[in-house]
Coordinates of C-alpha atoms in Angstrom, one line a residue:
X260 CA 23.5 -24.5 -3.6
X261 CA 24.4 -21.0 -4.7
X262 CA 25.9 -18.5 -2.3
X263 CA 23.5 -17.1 0.4
X264 CA 23.6 -13.3 0.1
X265 CA 20.0 -12.5 1.1
X266 CA 19.4 -12.4 4.8
X267 CA 16.8 -14.7 6.2
X268 CA 15.7 -15.9 2.8
X269 CA 14.6 -19.4 1.7
X270 CA 17.1 -21.4 -0.4
X271 CA 15.4 -20.4 -3.6
X272 CA 15.8 -16.7 -2.9
X273 CA 19.1 -16.7 -1.0
X274 CA 21.2 -16.0 -4.1
X275 CA 19.5 -12.7 -4.8
X276 CA 18.0 -13.2 -8.2
X277 CA 15.7 -10.5 -9.3
X278 CA 12.9 -13.0 -10.0
X279 CA 12.9 -16.4 -8.2
X280 CA 11.9 -19.1 -10.7
X281 CA 12.6 -22.0 -8.4
X282 CA 9.5 -23.6 -6.7
X283 CA 9.4 -23.1 -2.9
X284 CA 7.3 -25.1 -0.4
X285 CA 6.1 -22.4 2.0
X286 CA 4.5 -23.4 5.3
X287 CA 2.3 -20.3 5.7
X288 CA 1.4 -16.8 4.4
X289 CA 2.4 -13.8 6.6
X290 CA -0.1 -10.9 6.2
X291 CA 1.7 -7.8 7.3
X292 CA 0.0 -4.4 7.9
X293 CA 0.2 -1.1 9.6
X294 CA -2.2 -1.7 12.4
X295 CA -4.5 0.7 14.1
X296 CA -6.2 1.6 17.5
X297 CA -9.4 -0.2 18.5
X298 CA -10.7 2.1 21.2
X299 CA -10.2 5.6 22.6
X300 CA -7.6 4.4 25.1
X301 CA -5.5 2.9 22.3
X302 CA -5.1 6.1 20.3
X303 CA -2.2 7.8 21.9
X304 CA -0.2 4.6 22.6
X305 CA -0.7 3.6 19.0
X306 CA 0.5 7.0 17.8
X307 CA 3.5 6.7 20.1
X308 CA 4.3 3.4 18.3
X309 CA 3.9 5.1 14.9
X310 CA 6.3 7.9 15.8
X311 CA 8.7 6.0 18.0
X312 CA 12.2 7.4 18.0
X313 CA 11.1 10.9 16.9
X314 CA 10.5 12.4 20.4
X315 CA 7.1 13.8 19.6
X316 CA 5.2 14.8 22.8
X317 CA 1.7 13.6 23.5
X318 CA 0.2 17.0 23.1
X319 CA 1.3 17.1 19.4
X320 CA 0.1 13.5 18.9
X321 CA -3.3 14.6 20.2
X322 CA -3.5 17.0 17.2
X323 CA -3.6 13.9 15.0
X324 CA -5.6 11.8 17.4
X325 CA -8.8 13.7 16.6
X326 CA -9.1 11.8 13.3
X327 CA -9.3 8.6 15.3
X328 CA -11.4 10.2 18.1
X329 CA -14.1 11.1 15.5
X330 CA -14.5 7.3 14.8
X331 CA -14.7 6.3 18.5
X332 CA -10.9 5.8 18.6
X333 CA -11.3 2.8 16.2
X334 CA -9.3 2.7 13.0
X335 CA -11.0 0.6 10.4
X336 CA -7.8 -1.0 9.3
X337 CA -7.7 -3.9 11.8
X338 CA -11.3 -5.0 10.9
X339 CA -10.4 -4.7 7.2
X340 CA -7.4 -7.0 7.7
X341 CA -9.6 -9.5 9.5
X342 CA -11.9 -9.5 6.5
X343 CA -8.9 -9.8 4.1
X344 CA -7.4 -12.7 6.1
X345 CA -10.8 -14.5 6.0
X346 CA -11.1 -13.8 2.3
X347 CA -7.6 -15.1 1.6
X348 CA -8.4 -18.2 3.6
X349 CA -11.6 -18.8 1.7
X350 CA -9.8 -18.3 -1.7
X351 CA -7.1 -20.8 -0.6
X352 CA -9.7 -23.3 0.5
X353 CA -11.6 -22.9 -2.8
X354 CA -8.5 -23.8 -4.7
X355 CA -7.6 -26.7 -2.4
X356 CA -4.4 -25.0 -1.2
X357 CA -3.2 -25.8 2.3
X358 CA -1.5 -22.6 3.4
X359 CA -2.4 -21.1 6.8
X360 CA -2.6 -17.3 6.9
X361 CA -0.9 -15.5 9.9
X362 CA -1.4 -11.8 10.5
X363 CA 0.9 -9.3 12.2
X364 CA 1.0 -5.5 12.4
X365 CA 3.8 -2.9 12.6
X366 CA 2.1 -0.6 15.2
X367 CA -0.7 -2.4 17.0
X368 CA -1.8 -5.8 18.1
X369 CA -1.5 -8.4 16.7
X370 CA 2.1 -7.4 16.3
X371 CA 4.5 -9.1 13.9
X372 CA 6.6 -10.7 16.6
X373 CA 3.4 -12.4 17.9
X374 CA 2.8 -13.8 14.4
X375 CA 6.3 -15.2 14.2
X376 CA 6.0 -16.8 17.7
X377 CA 2.7 -18.4 16.5
X378 CA 4.5 -19.6 13.3
X379 CA 7.3 -21.2 15.4
X380 CA 4.8 -22.9 17.8
X381 CA 3.0 -24.4 14.8
X382 CA 6.2 -25.6 13.3
X383 CA 6.3 -23.2 10.3
X384 CA 9.8 -22.3 9.1
X385 CA 9.2 -20.9 5.6
X386 CA 6.9 -17.9 5.3
X387 CA 5.9 -15.9 2.3
X388 CA 4.9 -12.3 3.3
X389 CA 2.2 -10.1 1.8
X390 CA 2.6 -6.4 2.9
X391 CA -0.6 -4.4 2.5
X392 CA 0.9 -1.9 0.2
X393 CA 1.3 -2.2 -3.5
X394 CA 4.0 0.4 -4.3
X395 CA 7.8 0.9 -3.8
X396 CA 9.0 3.4 -1.2
X397 CA 10.6 3.2 2.2
X398 CA 7.3 3.2 4.2
X399 CA 5.4 0.9 1.8
X400 CA 8.1 -1.7 1.2
X401 CA 11.5 -1.4 2.8
X402 CA 10.1 -0.6 6.2
X403 CA 8.1 -3.8 6.1
X404 CA 11.3 -5.7 5.2
X405 CA 13.0 -4.1 8.2
X406 CA 10.0 -5.1 10.4
X407 CA 10.5 -8.7 9.4
X408 CA 14.2 -8.6 10.4
X409 CA 13.4 -6.8 13.6
X410 CA 10.6 -9.3 14.5
X411 CA 13.0 -12.2 14.0
X412 CA 15.6 -10.6 16.1
X413 CA 13.2 -9.8 18.9
X414 CA 11.8 -13.3 19.0
X415 CA 15.2 -15.0 18.7
X416 CA 13.9 -16.8 15.7
X417 CA 16.7 -15.8 13.3
X418 CA 18.0 -18.9 11.7
X419 CA 14.8 -20.8 12.5
X420 CA 12.3 -19.0 10.4
X421 CA 12.9 -17.8 6.8
X422 CA 10.8 -15.0 5.2
X423 CA 10.4 -14.2 1.6
X424 CA 7.9 -11.6 0.2
X425 CA 5.7 -11.3 -2.9
X426 CA 6.7 -8.7 -5.4
X427 CA 5.2 -5.2 -5.2
X428 CA 1.9 -5.6 -6.9
X429 CA 1.0 -2.1 -8.1
X430 CA 0.5 -3.3 -11.7
X431 CA -0.9 -6.8 -11.1
X432 CA -4.3 -7.2 -12.7
X433 CA -5.9 -8.2 -9.4
X434 CA -5.0 -4.9 -7.8
X435 CA -5.8 -2.7 -10.8
X436 CA -9.2 -4.3 -11.7
X437 CA -11.1 -2.8 -8.8
X438 CA -10.0 0.7 -9.7
X439 CA -11.1 0.2 -13.3
X440 CA -14.5 -1.0 -12.1
X441 CA -14.7 1.9 -9.7
X442 CA -13.8 4.7 -12.1
X443 CA -16.2 3.3 -14.7
X444 CA -19.0 3.2 -12.1
X445 CA -18.2 6.7 -11.0
X446 CA -18.6 8.0 -14.6
X447 CA -22.0 6.3 -14.8
X448 CA -23.0 7.9 -11.5
X449 CA -22.0 11.4 -12.6
X450 CA -23.8 11.1 -15.9
X451 CA -27.0 9.9 -14.1
X452 CA -26.8 12.6 -11.4
X453 CA -25.9 15.4 -13.8
X454 CA -27.7 14.7 -17.1
X455 CA -26.0 16.3 -20.1
X456 CA -22.6 16.8 -18.3
X457 CA -19.6 16.6 -20.7
X458 CA -17.2 14.0 -19.3
X459 CA -14.4 15.3 -21.5
X460 CA -14.5 18.9 -20.3
X461 CA -16.5 19.1 -17.1
X462 CA -15.1 16.2 -15.1
X463 CA -11.7 15.7 -13.6
X464 CA -10.2 12.4 -12.2
X465 CA -7.8 12.8 -9.3
X466 CA -5.7 9.7 -8.5
X467 CA -4.7 10.2 -4.9
X468 CA -1.9 8.6 -2.9
X469 CA 0.0 9.2 0.3
X470 CA 2.5 12.0 0.1
X471 CA 6.0 11.1 1.3
X472 CA 9.2 13.1 1.7
X473 CA 10.8 14.0 -1.6
X474 CA 14.1 12.5 -0.4
X475 CA 12.3 9.1 0.1
X476 CA 10.4 9.3 -3.2
X477 CA 13.6 10.1 -5.1
X478 CA 15.3 7.0 -3.6
X479 CA 12.4 4.6 -4.2
X480 CA 13.1 1.7 -6.5
X481 CA 16.6 0.5 -7.6
X482 CA 19.1 3.3 -8.1
X483 CA 20.2 1.7 -11.4
X484 CA 16.7 2.2 -12.9
X485 CA 17.2 5.9 -12.9
X486 CA 13.7 7.0 -12.3
X487 CA 14.7 10.5 -11.3
X488 CA 12.5 13.0 -9.4
X489 CA 9.7 11.1 -7.6
X490 CA 11.5 7.8 -8.1
X491 CA 9.7 4.5 -8.7
X492 CA 7.0 5.6 -6.3
X493 CA 5.6 8.3 -8.5
X494 CA 6.4 6.5 -11.7
X495 CA 4.4 3.4 -10.6
X496 CA 1.4 5.5 -9.7
X497 CA 1.4 7.4 -13.0
X498 CA 1.8 4.2 -15.0
X499 CA -1.2 2.5 -13.2
X500 CA -3.4 5.6 -13.6
X501 CA -2.7 5.5 -17.3
X502 CA -3.7 1.9 -17.4
X503 CA -7.0 2.6 -15.5
X504 CA -7.9 5.5 -17.8
X505 CA -7.2 3.5 -20.9
X506 CA -9.4 0.7 -19.7
X507 CA -12.3 2.9 -18.8
X508 CA -12.0 4.8 -22.1
X509 CA -12.9 1.8 -24.2
X510 CA -16.2 2.5 -26.0
X511 CA -16.4 6.1 -24.7
X512 CA -16.3 9.1 -27.0
X513 CA -14.4 11.3 -24.5
X514 CA -12.6 10.9 -21.3
X515 CA -11.9 13.4 -18.5
X516 CA -8.5 14.8 -17.8
X517 CA -6.7 13.3 -14.8
X518 CA -4.0 14.2 -12.3
X519 CA -1.9 12.4 -9.7
X520 CA -2.4 14.2 -6.4
X521 CA -1.2 13.6 -2.9
X522 CA -2.6 13.5 0.6
X523 CA -1.9 12.9 4.3
X524 CA 1.3 14.9 4.5
X525 CA 2.7 14.8 8.1
X526 CA 6.2 16.3 7.9
X527 CA 7.4 19.8 9.0
X528 CA 6.8 22.7 6.5
X529 CA 10.6 22.9 6.0
X530 CA 10.8 19.4 4.6
X531 CA 9.8 19.0 0.9
X532 CA 7.1 16.4 0.3
X533 CA 5.4 15.2 -2.9
X534 CA 2.6 17.5 -4.1
X535 CA 0.1 18.9 -5.2
X536 CA -2.2 18.3 -2.3
X537 CA -5.6 16.9 -3.2
X538 CA -7.5 19.7 -1.5
X539 CA -5.5 22.4 -3.2
X540 CA -6.2 20.8 -6.6
X541 CA -9.9 20.4 -5.9
X542 CA -10.2 24.1 -5.0
X543 CA -8.7 25.1 -8.3
X544 CA -11.1 23.0 -10.5
X545 CA -14.1 25.3 -10.8
X546 CA -12.0 28.1 -12.4
X547 CA -11.4 25.6 -15.2
X548 CA -15.1 24.9 -15.7
X549 CA -15.0 21.6 -13.9
X550 CA -18.4 20.6 -12.4
X551 CA -17.6 17.1 -11.0
X552 CA -14.6 15.3 -9.6
X553 CA -13.8 11.6 -9.3
X554 CA -11.4 10.9 -6.4
X555 CA -9.5 7.6 -6.8
X556 CA -7.5 6.3 -3.7
X557 CA -5.0 4.7 -6.0
X558 CA -2.3 4.4 -3.4
X559 CA -4.4 2.4 -0.9
X560 CA -5.5 -1.2 -0.6
X561 CA -8.4 -0.6 1.8
X562 CA -10.6 2.1 3.3
X563 CA -8.4 2.9 6.3
X564 CA -8.1 6.2 8.2
X565 CA -6.3 8.1 5.5
X566 CA -9.1 7.3 3.1
X567 CA -12.0 7.7 5.6
X568 CA -10.8 11.0 7.0
X569 CA -8.5 12.6 4.4
X570 CA -10.7 11.8 1.4
X571 CA -14.2 11.0 2.7
X572 CA -14.2 13.9 5.1
X573 CA -11.7 16.6 4.0
X574 CA -11.5 16.2 0.2
X575 CA -15.2 15.6 0.0
X576 CA -15.9 18.7 2.1
X577 CA -13.6 20.7 -0.1
X578 CA -15.4 19.5 -3.2
X579 CA -18.8 20.5 -1.7
X580 CA -17.4 23.9 -0.6
X581 CA -16.5 24.5 -4.2
X582 CA -19.9 23.3 -5.6
X583 CA -18.4 20.2 -7.2
X584 CA -20.2 16.9 -7.5
X585 CA -17.8 14.3 -6.1
X586 CA -17.5 10.5 -6.2
X587 CA -14.9 8.6 -4.2
X588 CA -14.0 5.3 -5.8
X589 CA -13.7 2.3 -3.5
X590 CA -10.3 0.7 -2.6
X591 CA -9.7 -3.0 -3.5
X592 CA -10.6 -4.2 0.0
X593 CA -11.8 -7.7 -0.4
X594 CA -12.8 -7.4 -4.1
X595 CA -12.7 -10.9 -5.6
X596 CA -10.1 -10.1 -8.2
X597 CA -7.8 -8.5 -5.7
X598 CA -8.0 -11.4 -3.3
X599 CA -7.5 -13.9 -6.1
X600 CA -4.6 -11.8 -7.3
X601 CA -2.8 -11.9 -4.0
X602 CA -3.0 -15.7 -4.0
X603 CA -1.7 -15.7 -7.5
X604 CA 1.3 -13.7 -6.3
X605 CA 2.0 -16.3 -3.6
X606 CA 1.7 -19.1 -6.2
X607 CA 4.2 -17.4 -8.4
X608 CA 6.8 -18.2 -5.7
X609 CA 5.3 -21.6 -4.7
X610 CA 5.5 -22.7 -8.3
X611 CA 8.5 -20.8 -9.5
X612 CA 6.6 -19.2 -12.3
X613 CA 8.9 -17.9 -15.1
X614 CA 9.1 -14.1 -15.2
X615 CA 7.8 -14.0 -18.8
X616 CA 4.6 -15.6 -17.6
X617 CA 3.9 -13.2 -14.7
X618 CA 1.1 -10.7 -15.4
X619 CA 1.9 -7.0 -15.3
X620 CA -0.1 -4.2 -16.8
X621 CA 2.7 -1.6 -17.1
X622 CA 6.1 -1.7 -18.7
X623 CA 7.6 -1.2 -15.2
X624 CA 6.8 -4.8 -14.0
X625 CA 6.7 -7.5 -13.1
X626 CA 8.5 -6.0 -10.1
X627 CA 11.3 -7.7 -8.2
X628 CA 10.9 -10.7 -5.9
X629 CA 14.1 -9.8 -4.2
X630 CA 14.6 -6.1 -3.7
X631 CA 17.8 -4.6 -5.1
X632 CA 20.7 -3.1 -3.1
X633 CA 19.9 0.5 -2.1
X634 CA 16.2 0.2 -3.1
X635 CA 14.0 2.6 -1.1
X636 CA 16.7 3.5 1.4
X637 CA 15.9 6.1 4.1
X638 CA 18.9 8.4 4.6
X639 CA 17.3 10.2 7.5
X640 CA 16.9 7.1 9.6
X641 CA 20.0 5.3 8.4
X642 CA 20.7 1.7 7.5
X643 CA 18.7 -1.0 9.3
X644 CA 18.8 -4.8 8.6
X645 CA 16.1 -5.9 6.2
X646 CA 14.9 -9.2 4.8
X647 CA 13.8 -10.1 1.2
X648 CA 16.4 -7.9 -0.4
X649 CA 20.1 -7.4 -1.2
X650 CA 22.0 -5.4 1.5
X651 CA 22.3 -2.6 2.3

């Protein structure tokens, strides 16, 4: 057996190959997500979990809590994960694949350590993790890998349970297809609602994703890839947006212009974050003769709070205030191709699918099975042990 240099990995992934082409018999799938409150009394404790270690007082957390308060203190994300878990189980059953699906969250019940305890009680020792984020950055990939390591340490299951992860799936057809369908449907809706509108000159497409600190963005992806400003995080989003626009353009005489925009900034004003902000961009569109805007939540896998509040409430209100017709495209959610694609990603590792046979719609992929050294590091928080990647 080759040297074991990847912490907590299965034998096939332990040597640190970029793509693991050795079949692995996993016992279960670990669905890992952010988590969210499920009642008004949960909101502040949940936000304390999200901001743990930062010393933010409750009165400041309450400024953010109103987003959740407006929805009865219930984030939609947990119910969406229940639906995704059920959809994954149904897809597995339809294919005759015996792989249980466990679910654990970072910030609210059910927590990741609970999922690992369940795995141990059921005799599962080899897990393949699916994080509910498609792109590369600290918060969307490396932090999940740190969560897996922390959960193993907290449960005392290091050395008992091994955890690998599927590759980041930003350019997998199953993730991209729902956005292609959604943007095409949005164009149809606009043309029906505004007869005679010129898609090429009077409509703008805004691909929106979560803003992150520039320092984190610049360090996203392997350093040796040399992505530069915005790192792999921004490059991946732009590449996928180009794929979507090319696909919806087939058979159309003209296509709208598009931009990559950002939302949900939460850092201090002194800290540079990715921009432009979606609301600032929307407010500038009428001056360019734009009459309608398509808002595409490209960075998100489901309609959780950042989508429901920041896009459906704030961005949609901004569009209305500027007399713009707006359509917000749906996230993948439990779209059939997305669910099927996630299972295909698992089967890449189960079957040891050769890299050349793995689908990827951009030149950036297929992304790595085992994250590279220094990938998506967070210099502000410092080094923490992480699974499914080369240290540090």
